[in-house]
Structures are given as structure tokens and as C-alpha cells.
Amino acid sequence: MAKRAIFSVCPEAEFFGRDPLIDHIVDHVVNPSPLAPNMLLVGRRWRGKTEVLRRVHAILFREHTAVVPIYFRIRRYDVLTDLADDFIREVAKQYAAFRTRDEAFATEEITLERLEKELIDSDPAGVVRFLRSHREARERDPISALRGSLAVPGAISRSSGVPLFLIIDDIGRVAEVTGPGGRQVLEDLVYALATGPSRFLASSDSVSCLENTGGADTEVVNMGGLDEETAIFMLAELCRVNRVRFDAEVLRQLARKLDGCPLYLKNMVRAARRVGSGLADMKETASIYVQEITSGNIAFALRGELQLRGKDELRCARAVASADKKRNPHIPVTVEGLEEMLLLEAGSLAAPVERLVQARLVDNSLGTLTWTGDSAEGDFIDYMCDVSVGSRTPEEARTSMVRNFLKETYSLRGVSGSLASGGFTKDVTRVIESFDGQKVPFKLFSNRGFPGGEKNGISKSGSDESRRAGEGDTELPIVIGSFDSHRFEKNETGPAILLARGFMGGRYDTSAEVVWAVGVKEGVNPVNVGDVANFTRRLSLLRENFRTTRMVKWITSGVGFTGEALDMAFKEGILTSGPKELRALGDLFTCAGKPPAGELRAVIPDKEFEVTLPSTSKAELVAARAVEEITVDMGFDERSIGGIKTAVVEACINAFEHGKPSTGKVHIRFITSPGRLEVRVENTGTNYLGHAETRRALEGEDREKLPRKRGWGLELIRRLMDEVRFESIPGGTRVVMVKYLIKEGEPGE
Amino acid sequence: MMHRYKNYRELGESVVIYADNYINDIEGEKLEDLCDLFLKKGSRRIIIDFSGTDLVNSIGVSILIGIIEKIRDKEGDIVFSGLKKSNHEVFDIMGLTKHIQIFDKEEDAVRQEGRGSQQLNPPVV
């Protein structure tokens, strides 16, 4: 069994995968490269840098005599003299400990005065003289005292003839703990180390500490989390020792999710043991993870380390992390953009961003922000934000995190929805993956019960029984992922069936598990009896793969159903949705959060009107007149009608202005439902979702000057309508505007 | 002396211009041309009456802003009258209402200027 390190480290049984790195570092110290005699270990927090440095120190102390190892961990300092005191004390104490081979003395807590007295009788290298000089210097000038203390290792090396080897842990922290001049102090420190006679090994979370300090003679070693296999091995070993049940595939997902971070891995196993659970399936693992991130040891460690203070810090961190998850490099997150998005005054995010940079969560490069935190830190921020800034209760936030964890691990396993079919299939996939425990009118899953039916005589028949079925509300599952049926149907040549796995009632246990099997009918023909029979036959075979799980059967069609097909589906207990129901579902899920059932019901369309405008002068007036007719009929007041007309006119003008000159048409759809009007204006051409206009509009106008002349179109639309969103569609842009009917006596305007 | 002609009426050094049903770029420019014309003729005060205007788009408003600038540069005066609620809201959103006097009725605008010294006739549109 290996002898323990001199400075405290974790038990050997919990230390995995770093031995080759330690061997490399020791070899580097004993046989230094003339080109790069120094070394910098770079890695995120809690990846094990301190463990490695302390183990290297112990090996050099006990097994080698070529250098005197001095381990120095940078702490939080308020004043420079504390840093100088600590540094010279550690150098003097550990040098004496090495000379006398007294390991205990190396770690002894001792004051400078006491140290001076201890060393006075045996001081061949003149250490006491350095301590006295330092004591005098610190009274006069803290900077001189620090520079003097940094020179001491070189002086001792010269007088003793044995070089001192400095092991500086978390060197970058100097910049953050000594006030505004911290960066200069860090540069002085690294410069003194790099140019002095003593070599050094340091750790930091970034290489930036070498900037401007002549770091060319320093070998940089990147230290990430444990590689996947090592992390799995570590998890499995810890599970075995702690008698925690595990599944190899679950451990693999966990190792990936936690970025191989030893601290996270250990705490997951300990938490599983503590609650008497296991890491044997994703559901219980998700539950333990969320417990750890929100109120367990990981949460405690993150809270202490990140020291996030304000709501703006949380909102800013979440926005940057969220952009990183979407991984869209074309939309950089800027400080200015965030201030605009969060409706804050210009410059108000400067301090929060600086704090996030210090917390190593965000990188700020000339005002462009990137997320540098890991996945667990992102989840922690999400939770904190949900609970302290958002409107979710802790329980709701935890449920959401469990769901995201399951979704993410599904995605990591590569089984997320992958139906290789047309646009309608993708639309259906999007809809079902948006299922999040909402309550929706059952008629959205009963084609016959839906108002308006389908066109061209399709779905005209159907029994009274099937007609009556479309009443009441139904609760959707929380879907965690979807995949197609091909893996289970090797000889099946028909279109794949979409299989979506989820949980009911926000509970992630087996009894709440459900699979939605979705038949997707592409093409121009309605679903007929043959399609329903084929779907039923295949499901009876697929059912074998989901014996213990409840299965919901659903057929969707981009065209509609024949009456016979609807009757047959009803008898087989199959849900049915046509294009209108799917569109209504899609609209429901684009609403933020979970709107109340009343609001959900409100978006089910009563009537739809379509207008296509040619690119001619005043064509937008046709749309204005159409919407006037509709809004008068709905009961809007005169002022609202005028506002809606103006918004529609502005949307049409934008659509014409940015549309393709060759086609030049603008398509408008008016969708009415009780108390709600939705207008969609589409063009084909360039995307005109300009944010600059919004920004200009939000800037304070000079009261003395007249307003700017151009760039008001989108602002008017936003101000005159209740909801506005801009969507990129294939080859163009769609503006969706919603206005709610406020009746007299209702709260509103 | 007072002239009455098509979509405007002159009241000595003042003129009332009656805006079209829909103020877009074309109609806005027509208004601008009329204002230029009356400024050249020596009118010092221009009243634009919107009582017949159903819709104003943002380009139309931007031209109105240009008209205001131009008249003020020449040390003239301009006021609006007869705005419908929805158009008033558009002007308000665009910040125009802070910079120009708006009267409910054309008569109020004229009376404010004329202090009862001129006899008013109904406009000819």
C-alpha cells in the first residue's frame, strides 16, 4: 500500500487514473527539459490537480534528494502582506523540514516569530536572516515585502547548494484575491518564478496566468476529467466498496454527464449509499443526481465555490449556459445583448459578468460571453435561477431537472428521434417531444370531435359514439425521448412507427412509465381502414418489447381520415389527429410554460381565413380590410381594431420589403378562436428578424430631438399586439401575431 | 382672405391640409409636397387634419417627421388635428406626440391660432 502524502489527500481507494501523470511530472522534475524546465497543470476545478501536486510533493520529499520540494497553496487573501507572510513561512518551514526529514514540521501551523525562534540554532542557509528582513520590509512596504519573499527560494538555493522546487497550487487565484492590482501581483509572481533560479510546478484553471510573463519555458499539461473508461472503473469500484447496485450502461451515462469529475463521481456513489438506492437504472440515478445538485454535497460545494450573490448573476449565467446548450455559434451572446434581453440598463451587467468570470463559469472576450462551466454547474445554476428568480417551486424545478437529465442521457445513448421521413413526420416528432405533462382537450386526439373536421369530404362520417369521444381533457406524459420502430421490425417495409417514452404525473417510476406509439401517415391520401389495420397488426408485435409498460396508440395524418378509418380506430382504442389538431398542439407547446387549461382551450381554432397578396401598391390594405371584418365580427373595440390593422399592415410591408422579387407574394392566415385572434404573415425571401431595430427602440429617445424616422415596423407590431413571435420557415420568414379579446369588466386594458 | 381648394384650405398665413384615408409613402410624399408649396407661398402655420385618415403606416409617419423638421427649420409652426385613437397610439409609440401639438378637432387647432379673429368655413374635401 502506498504511503500517504505529507499534505492531506483523499484515500488511495478513491484516487483513480492519475498515476501516469504523476510519474511524468516526477520524471520532469528529476530530469528537467532544458527548453521547458517549469510545468503548469491546467484544468477545471475539482479535477484532481491538488491531489496530483501533493502526491508529487510527497514523492519528491521522500524519494529524491535532487531538489527541496516546497508545496504552497494559494488561499484567499485580503492584503498582500498575508500572501508574502504565507509564502516565506512555507518556504522556510518546508526547507527546514526537508533538511531534518521531519514530515510533521512541514505541515505544522506556526507563526513567523515562532518559526524564527525554532530555526535560530540550526540555520546553515541563513533562513532566519531572510525572515528578519521580511519582518522589517512588511512594516514599510507590502509590495517590497512580497518581492523580497519571492526572492527567498533563490537565495536559499544559492546558499545551501540544493535547488528549491516550488509547487504552487492554484496560482491563478492570486489575481482575484488581492484586489484590483491582483493581476499585476500574479504577473510579478510568475515572472519572479520563471526568471529565478528555482524551478516550479504550478496548477491553474487557465493558461492566462502565463500571459506577459515569459512563459515560453513552461510545459503546459492539460488535465481534464477522468477519461470515460477510468471514470466508469472508478464508479464501479466505489459502488462495489460501498455496496451500491449499479448497471454498467448507467455508469457510462453518468461518467459522460459528469465530465469524469472525480468529486462529482464520488458524491454520486456516496449519495446512492446514503439513501439506500442504486445506480442501476436511469430513473433512480436521475433522482440521486438531482438531489445532489439541488441540496446534496455537490450543491454545498458549488454554493461555496461559486459564491453567486445576485439574481442578475444567475440570470446572466443561465442565459449564457442555455446558449451553449443550443450550440449555435452564429448567435454570440454579448453583454449588450443580454442587457437588452433581460431588460436591464446598459452597463448594469458589468459587475455580474465579472463575478461569473471570476467564478470560472463564463469567459468574456471583448464583450462576447461563452459558457466555461460544466454540465453540473449549468444544472445548479438552472435550479437556483428557477427557484430564486423564476416562479417555480423547488419541487417543480427538481422535476424539470429529472426530466432533462433523462432526456440528455437518452440523447447521449443516441436513441433520440431519427425517423428518416418527410417534414410531416418531423412535425409530429417535434410535437410529441414537446409533451411535458400538459393537460389538453381530448378532442385534439379525436379527429372526429374536432371543430371544422377535414376538407374535401374526408372525415365526414363516423359514428355518434366516436363523435362523442372527443370531450374533456387529457393529461400528456412527460416525454423523455423518442425513437423509431425499425430496430424492432427488421422485416417491416412500411413507414416506421414513432415510439416515445415518457412518464405520467411527474413520477419517474416504472408504474408511471408509458410509451406512445405513433403511426405517421405522410403523403396526400387520408388514413384509410388498411392503414389502421396495418398499424394495429404491427403494434401487437411491437407490444412484446414493452410488456410492462402502458402503451398509448395514436395515428396522425397530414391530410385527414376516412370515416371508416375513424370508426375502426375508435374501436381499437387508437387516438387520431389530423393537421388541425396537430397545429393546435404545436401552438399550445410554443406557449411559454404551462398555461392554464382555459388558455389552452382558447387556441383551438374556430375559423381560418387565408389571403394571398400580390406585390402591388397598397396591397396591404386588402389584408387590413380582411382583418377589420374579422375583428369587428369577433367584438374587438375600435381602438384594438385600428391597432391590429396597423400591425398587419406593418407585417405585410416588411414581408414585401424582404421578400423575393421574383415571387413577391405574401401569404396571410387569420385564425380565430374564442377570445383570440392569430395572424400569420409569411413571405419567401431573406430573414428579417433584425434585433438592431428592437435595440434602437429600447434606447431612450432624446426628448429634445424628433424621433428617428425609420425602423419602427417591428416595434409597432410588438406594441400593438399581445404576443408576437418570428419564425424562420423554409425559404422565408413567418410573423405570428396574437391579440386577445378583452371584454368589458375583464382585467386588461 | 381665405382660399378653398380640394384637400386644403388657406386661412391667411395658415393652411389646413386634409390627410388621405391611408398615409403610406406615396400619400406622405403628397402631403410633403403640399407643405413645401405652402411654405414657399409664405404660410407660417400648417394644420394637418387626420379626421379622414383610417390608417397610418410607419413609413408615412417617418415622412411626417420629415415634414415637421422641415417646417421648424423654416421657423414655421405645424399642428395635427382629428386623429383617430389607433393612429394617436401609433404616433404615441413612435414618440411623436411629445413633439407636436395635437387637437381633437380641426376647429380647435384653427381657433388656437386665430384667437377668433378669422371666420371659419367648413373644409372642402
JSON list of N, CA and C in Angstrom, two decimals, chain A residues 21-59:
[
{"chain": "A", "resi": 21, "resn": "LEU", "atom": "N", "xyz": [0.29, 10.46, -14.96]},
{"chain": "A", "resi": 21, "resn": "LEU", "atom": "CA", "xyz": [0.58, 11.90, -14.95]},
{"chain": "A", "resi": 21, "resn": "LEU", "atom": "C", "xyz": [1.59, 12.22, -13.85]},
{"chain": "A", "resi": 22, "resn": "ILE", "atom": "N", "xyz": [1.39, 11.60, -12.67]},
{"chain": "A", "resi": 22, "resn": "ILE", "atom": "CA", "xyz": [2.32, 11.84, -11.56]},
{"chain": "A", "resi": 22, "resn": "ILE", "atom": "C", "xyz": [3.72, 11.37, -11.93]},
{"chain": "A", "resi": 23, "resn": "ASP", "atom": "N", "xyz": [3.81, 10.20, -12.56]},
{"chain": "A", "resi": 23, "resn": "ASP", "atom": "CA", "xyz": [5.12, 9.69, -12.99]},
{"chain": "A", "resi": 23, "resn": "ASP", "atom": "C", "xyz": [5.78, 10.66, -13.97]},
{"chain": "A", "resi": 24, "resn": "HIS", "atom": "N", "xyz": [4.97, 11.18, -14.90]},
{"chain": "A", "resi": 24, "resn": "HIS", "atom": "CA", "xyz": [5.50, 12.11, -15.89]},
{"chain": "A", "resi": 24, "resn": "HIS", "atom": "C", "xyz": [6.05, 13.37, -15.23]},
{"chain": "A", "resi": 25, "resn": "ILE", "atom": "N", "xyz": [5.31, 13.87, -14.23]},
{"chain": "A", "resi": 25, "resn": "ILE", "atom": "CA", "xyz": [5.75, 15.11, -13.57]},
{"chain": "A", "resi": 25, "resn": "ILE", "atom": "C", "xyz": [7.03, 14.87, -12.78]},
{"chain": "A", "resi": 26, "resn": "VAL", "atom": "N", "xyz": [7.07, 13.77, -12.04]},
{"chain": "A", "resi": 26, "resn": "VAL", "atom": "CA", "xyz": [8.26, 13.47, -11.24]},
{"chain": "A", "resi": 26, "resn": "VAL", "atom": "C", "xyz": [9.47, 13.32, -12.15]},
{"chain": "A", "resi": 27, "resn": "ASP", "atom": "N", "xyz": [9.27, 12.63, -13.26]},
{"chain": "A", "resi": 27, "resn": "ASP", "atom": "CA", "xyz": [10.36, 12.45, -14.22]},
{"chain": "A", "resi": 27, "resn": "ASP", "atom": "C", "xyz": [10.83, 13.81, -14.75]},
{"chain": "A", "resi": 28, "resn": "HIS", "atom": "N", "xyz": [9.88, 14.68, -14.99]},
{"chain": "A", "resi": 28, "resn": "HIS", "atom": "CA", "xyz": [10.17, 16.02, -15.50]},
{"chain": "A", "resi": 28, "resn": "HIS", "atom": "C", "xyz": [10.99, 16.81, -14.48]},
{"chain": "A", "resi": 29, "resn": "VAL", "atom": "N", "xyz": [10.70, 16.60, -13.19]},
{"chain": "A", "resi": 29, "resn": "VAL", "atom": "CA", "xyz": [11.43, 17.34, -12.15]},
{"chain": "A", "resi": 29, "resn": "VAL", "atom": "C", "xyz": [12.84, 16.79, -12.00]},
{"chain": "A", "resi": 30, "resn": "VAL", "atom": "N", "xyz": [12.93, 15.49, -12.01]},
{"chain": "A", "resi": 30, "resn": "VAL", "atom": "CA", "xyz": [14.25, 14.87, -11.79]},
{"chain": "A", "resi": 30, "resn": "VAL", "atom": "C", "xyz": [15.13, 15.02, -13.03]},
{"chain": "A", "resi": 31, "resn": "ASN", "atom": "N", "xyz": [14.53, 14.92, -14.21]},
{"chain": "A", "resi": 31, "resn": "ASN", "atom": "CA", "xyz": [15.29, 15.09, -15.46]},
{"chain": "A", "resi": 31, "resn": "ASN", "atom": "C", "xyz": [14.70, 16.26, -16.25]},
{"chain": "A", "resi": 32, "resn": "PRO", "atom": "N", "xyz": [14.98, 17.46, -15.82]},
{"chain": "A", "resi": 32, "resn": "PRO", "atom": "CA", "xyz": [14.30, 18.62, -16.43]},
{"chain": "A", "resi": 32, "resn": "PRO", "atom": "C", "xyz": [14.70, 18.84, -17.88]},
{"chain": "A", "resi": 33, "resn": "SER", "atom": "N", "xyz": [13.72, 19.28, -18.64]},
{"chain": "A", "resi": 33, "resn": "SER", "atom": "CA", "xyz": [13.99, 19.64, -20.03]},
{"chain": "A", "resi": 33, "resn": "SER", "atom": "C", "xyz": [14.64, 21.01, -20.03]},
{"chain": "A", "resi": 34, "resn": "PRO", "atom": "N", "xyz": [15.76, 21.18, -20.74]},
{"chain": "A", "resi": 34, "resn": "PRO", "atom": "CA", "xyz": [16.41, 22.49, -20.75]},
{"chain": "A", "resi": 34, "resn": "PRO", "atom": "C", "xyz": [15.53, 23.56, -21.42]},
{"chain": "A", "resi": 35, "resn": "LEU", "atom": "N", "xyz": [14.63, 23.12, -22.31]},
{"chain": "A", "resi": 35, "resn": "LEU", "atom": "CA", "xyz": [13.80, 24.09, -23.01]},
{"chain": "A", "resi": 35, "resn": "LEU", "atom": "C", "xyz": [12.61, 24.55, -22.16]},
{"chain": "A", "resi": 36, "resn": "ALA", "atom": "N", "xyz": [12.04, 23.62, -21.39]},
{"chain": "A", "resi": 36, "resn": "ALA", "atom": "CA", "xyz": [10.87, 23.97, -20.59]},
{"chain": "A", "resi": 36, "resn": "ALA", "atom": "C", "xyz": [11.00, 23.33, -19.21]},
{"chain": "A", "resi": 37, "resn": "PRO", "atom": "N", "xyz": [11.86, 23.93, -18.36]},
{"chain": "A", "resi": 37, "resn": "PRO", "atom": "CA", "xyz": [12.10, 23.31, -17.04]},
{"chain": "A", "resi": 37, "resn": "PRO", "atom": "C", "xyz": [10.90, 23.42, -16.09]},
{"chain": "A", "resi": 38, "resn": "ASN", "atom": "N", "xyz": [10.01, 24.34, -16.35]},
{"chain": "A", "resi": 38, "resn": "ASN", "atom": "CA", "xyz": [8.85, 24.52, -15.46]},
{"chain": "A", "resi": 38, "resn": "ASN", "atom": "C", "xyz": [7.62, 23.84, -16.04]},
{"chain": "A", "resi": 39, "resn": "MET", "atom": "N", "xyz": [6.60, 23.70, -15.21]},
{"chain": "A", "resi": 39, "resn": "MET", "atom": "CA", "xyz": [5.40, 23.00, -15.68]},
{"chain": "A", "resi": 39, "resn": "MET", "atom": "C", "xyz": [4.14, 23.65, -15.10]},
{"chain": "A", "resi": 40, "resn": "LEU", "atom": "N", "xyz": [3.14, 23.75, -15.94]},
{"chain": "A", "resi": 40, "resn": "LEU", "atom": "CA", "xyz": [1.85, 24.29, -15.48]},
{"chain": "A", "resi": 40, "resn": "LEU", "atom": "C", "xyz": [0.76, 23.25, -15.76]},
{"chain": "A", "resi": 41, "resn": "LEU", "atom": "N", "xyz": [0.06, 22.89, -14.71]},
{"chain": "A", "resi": 41, "resn": "LEU", "atom": "CA", "xyz": [-1.03, 21.92, -14.80]},
{"chain": "A", "resi": 41, "resn": "LEU", "atom": "C", "xyz": [-2.33, 22.70, -14.93]},
{"chain": "A", "resi": 42, "resn": "VAL", "atom": "N", "xyz": [-3.02, 22.54, -16.05]},
{"chain": "A", "resi": 42, "resn": "VAL", "atom": "CA", "xyz": [-4.22, 23.36, -16.29]},
{"chain": "A", "resi": 42, "resn": "VAL", "atom": "C", "xyz": [-5.47, 22.48, -16.31]},
{"chain": "A", "resi": 43, "resn": "GLY", "atom": "N", "xyz": [-6.46, 22.84, -15.52]},
{"chain": "A", "resi": 43, "resn": "GLY", "atom": "CA", "xyz": [-7.71, 22.07, -15.52]},
{"chain": "A", "resi": 43, "resn": "GLY", "atom": "C", "xyz": [-8.78, 22.77, -14.72]},
{"chain": "A", "resi": 44, "resn": "ARG", "atom": "N", "xyz": [-10.03, 22.40, -14.95]},
{"chain": "A", "resi": 44, "resn": "ARG", "atom": "CA", "xyz": [-11.14, 22.99, -14.23]},
{"chain": "A", "resi": 44, "resn": "ARG", "atom": "C", "xyz": [-11.09, 22.61, -12.74]},
{"chain": "A", "resi": 45, "resn": "ARG", "atom": "N", "xyz": [-11.93, 23.27, -11.97]},
{"chain": "A", "resi": 45, "resn": "ARG", "atom": "CA", "xyz": [-11.96, 22.96, -10.55]},
{"chain": "A", "resi": 45, "resn": "ARG", "atom": "C", "xyz": [-12.39, 21.51, -10.31]},
{"chain": "A", "resi": 46, "resn": "TRP", "atom": "N", "xyz": [-11.85, 20.92, -9.28]},
{"chain": "A", "resi": 46, "resn": "TRP", "atom": "CA", "xyz": [-12.23, 19.60, -8.77]},
{"chain": "A", "resi": 46, "resn": "TRP", "atom": "C", "xyz": [-11.88, 18.47, -9.74]},
{"chain": "A", "resi": 47, "resn": "ARG", "atom": "N", "xyz": [-10.91, 18.69, -10.60]},
{"chain": "A", "resi": 47, "resn": "ARG", "atom": "CA", "xyz": [-10.49, 17.58, -11.48]},
{"chain": "A", "resi": 47, "resn": "ARG", "atom": "C", "xyz": [-9.33, 16.81, -10.86]},
{"chain": "A", "resi": 48, "resn": "GLY", "atom": "N", "xyz": [-8.83, 17.26, -9.71]},
{"chain": "A", "resi": 48, "resn": "GLY", "atom": "CA", "xyz": [-7.81, 16.50, -9.00]},
{"chain": "A", "resi": 48, "resn": "GLY", "atom": "C", "xyz": [-6.41, 17.09, -9.10]},
{"chain": "A", "resi": 49, "resn": "LYS", "atom": "N", "xyz": [-6.29, 18.36, -9.42]},
{"chain": "A", "resi": 49, "resn": "LYS", "atom": "CA", "xyz": [-4.96, 18.97, -9.56]},
{"chain": "A", "resi": 49, "resn": "LYS", "atom": "C", "xyz": [-4.23, 18.98, -8.21]},
{"chain": "A", "resi": 50, "resn": "THR", "atom": "N", "xyz": [-4.95, 19.36, -7.17]},
{"chain": "A", "resi": 50, "resn": "THR", "atom": "CA", "xyz": [-4.32, 19.44, -5.84]},
{"chain": "A", "resi": 50, "resn": "THR", "atom": "C", "xyz": [-3.82, 18.06, -5.41]},
{"chain": "A", "resi": 51, "resn": "GLU", "atom": "N", "xyz": [-4.64, 17.05, -5.66]},
{"chain": "A", "resi": 51, "resn": "GLU", "atom": "CA", "xyz": [-4.25, 15.68, -5.30]},
{"chain": "A", "resi": 51, "resn": "GLU", "atom": "C", "xyz": [-2.94, 15.31, -6.00]},
{"chain": "A", "resi": 52, "resn": "VAL", "atom": "N", "xyz": [-2.84, 15.65, -7.26]},
{"chain": "A", "resi": 52, "resn": "VAL", "atom": "CA", "xyz": [-1.64, 15.31, -8.04]},
{"chain": "A", "resi": 52, "resn": "VAL", "atom": "C", "xyz": [-0.44, 16.06, -7.48]},
{"chain": "A", "resi": 53, "resn": "LEU", "atom": "N", "xyz": [-0.59, 17.37, -7.24]},
{"chain": "A", "resi": 53, "resn": "LEU", "atom": "CA", "xyz": [0.54, 18.17, -6.76]},
{"chain": "A", "resi": 53, "resn": "LEU", "atom": "C", "xyz": [1.04, 17.65, -5.40]},
{"chain": "A", "resi": 54, "resn": "ARG", "atom": "N", "xyz": [0.10, 17.34, -4.53]},
{"chain": "A", "resi": 54, "resn": "ARG", "atom": "CA", "xyz": [0.51, 16.89, -3.18]},
{"chain": "A", "resi": 54, "resn": "ARG", "atom": "C", "xyz": [1.19, 15.53, -3.24]},
{"chain": "A", "resi": 55, "resn": "ARG", "atom": "N", "xyz": [0.73, 14.69, -4.15]},
{"chain": "A", "resi": 55, "resn": "ARG", "atom": "CA", "xyz": [1.38, 13.39, -4.29]},
{"chain": "A", "resi": 55, "resn": "ARG", "atom": "C", "xyz": [2.76, 13.53, -4.90]},
{"chain": "A", "resi": 56, "resn": "VAL", "atom": "N", "xyz": [2.90, 14.44, -5.86]},
{"chain": "A", "resi": 56, "resn": "VAL", "atom": "CA", "xyz": [4.23, 14.71, -6.43]},
{"chain": "A", "resi": 56, "resn": "VAL", "atom": "C", "xyz": [5.15, 15.24, -5.33]},
{"chain": "A", "resi": 57, "resn": "HIS", "atom": "N", "xyz": [4.63, 16.14, -4.50]},
{"chain": "A", "resi": 57, "resn": "HIS", "atom": "CA", "xyz": [5.44, 16.70, -3.41]},
{"chain": "A", "resi": 57, "resn": "HIS", "atom": "C", "xyz": [5.93, 15.58, -2.50]},
{"chain": "A", "resi": 58, "resn": "ALA", "atom": "N", "xyz": [5.04, 14.67, -2.13]},
{"chain": "A", "resi": 58, "resn": "ALA", "atom": "CA", "xyz": [5.42, 13.59, -1.21]},
{"chain": "A", "resi": 58, "resn": "ALA", "atom": "C", "xyz": [6.51, 12.71, -1.82]},
{"chain": "A", "resi": 59, "resn": "ILE", "atom": "N", "xyz": [6.38, 12.41, -3.11]},
{"chain": "A", "resi": 59, "resn": "ILE", "atom": "CA", "xyz": [7.39, 11.56, -3.77]},
{"chain": "A", "resi": 59, "resn": "ILE", "atom": "C", "xyz": [8.74, 12.27, -3.78]}
]
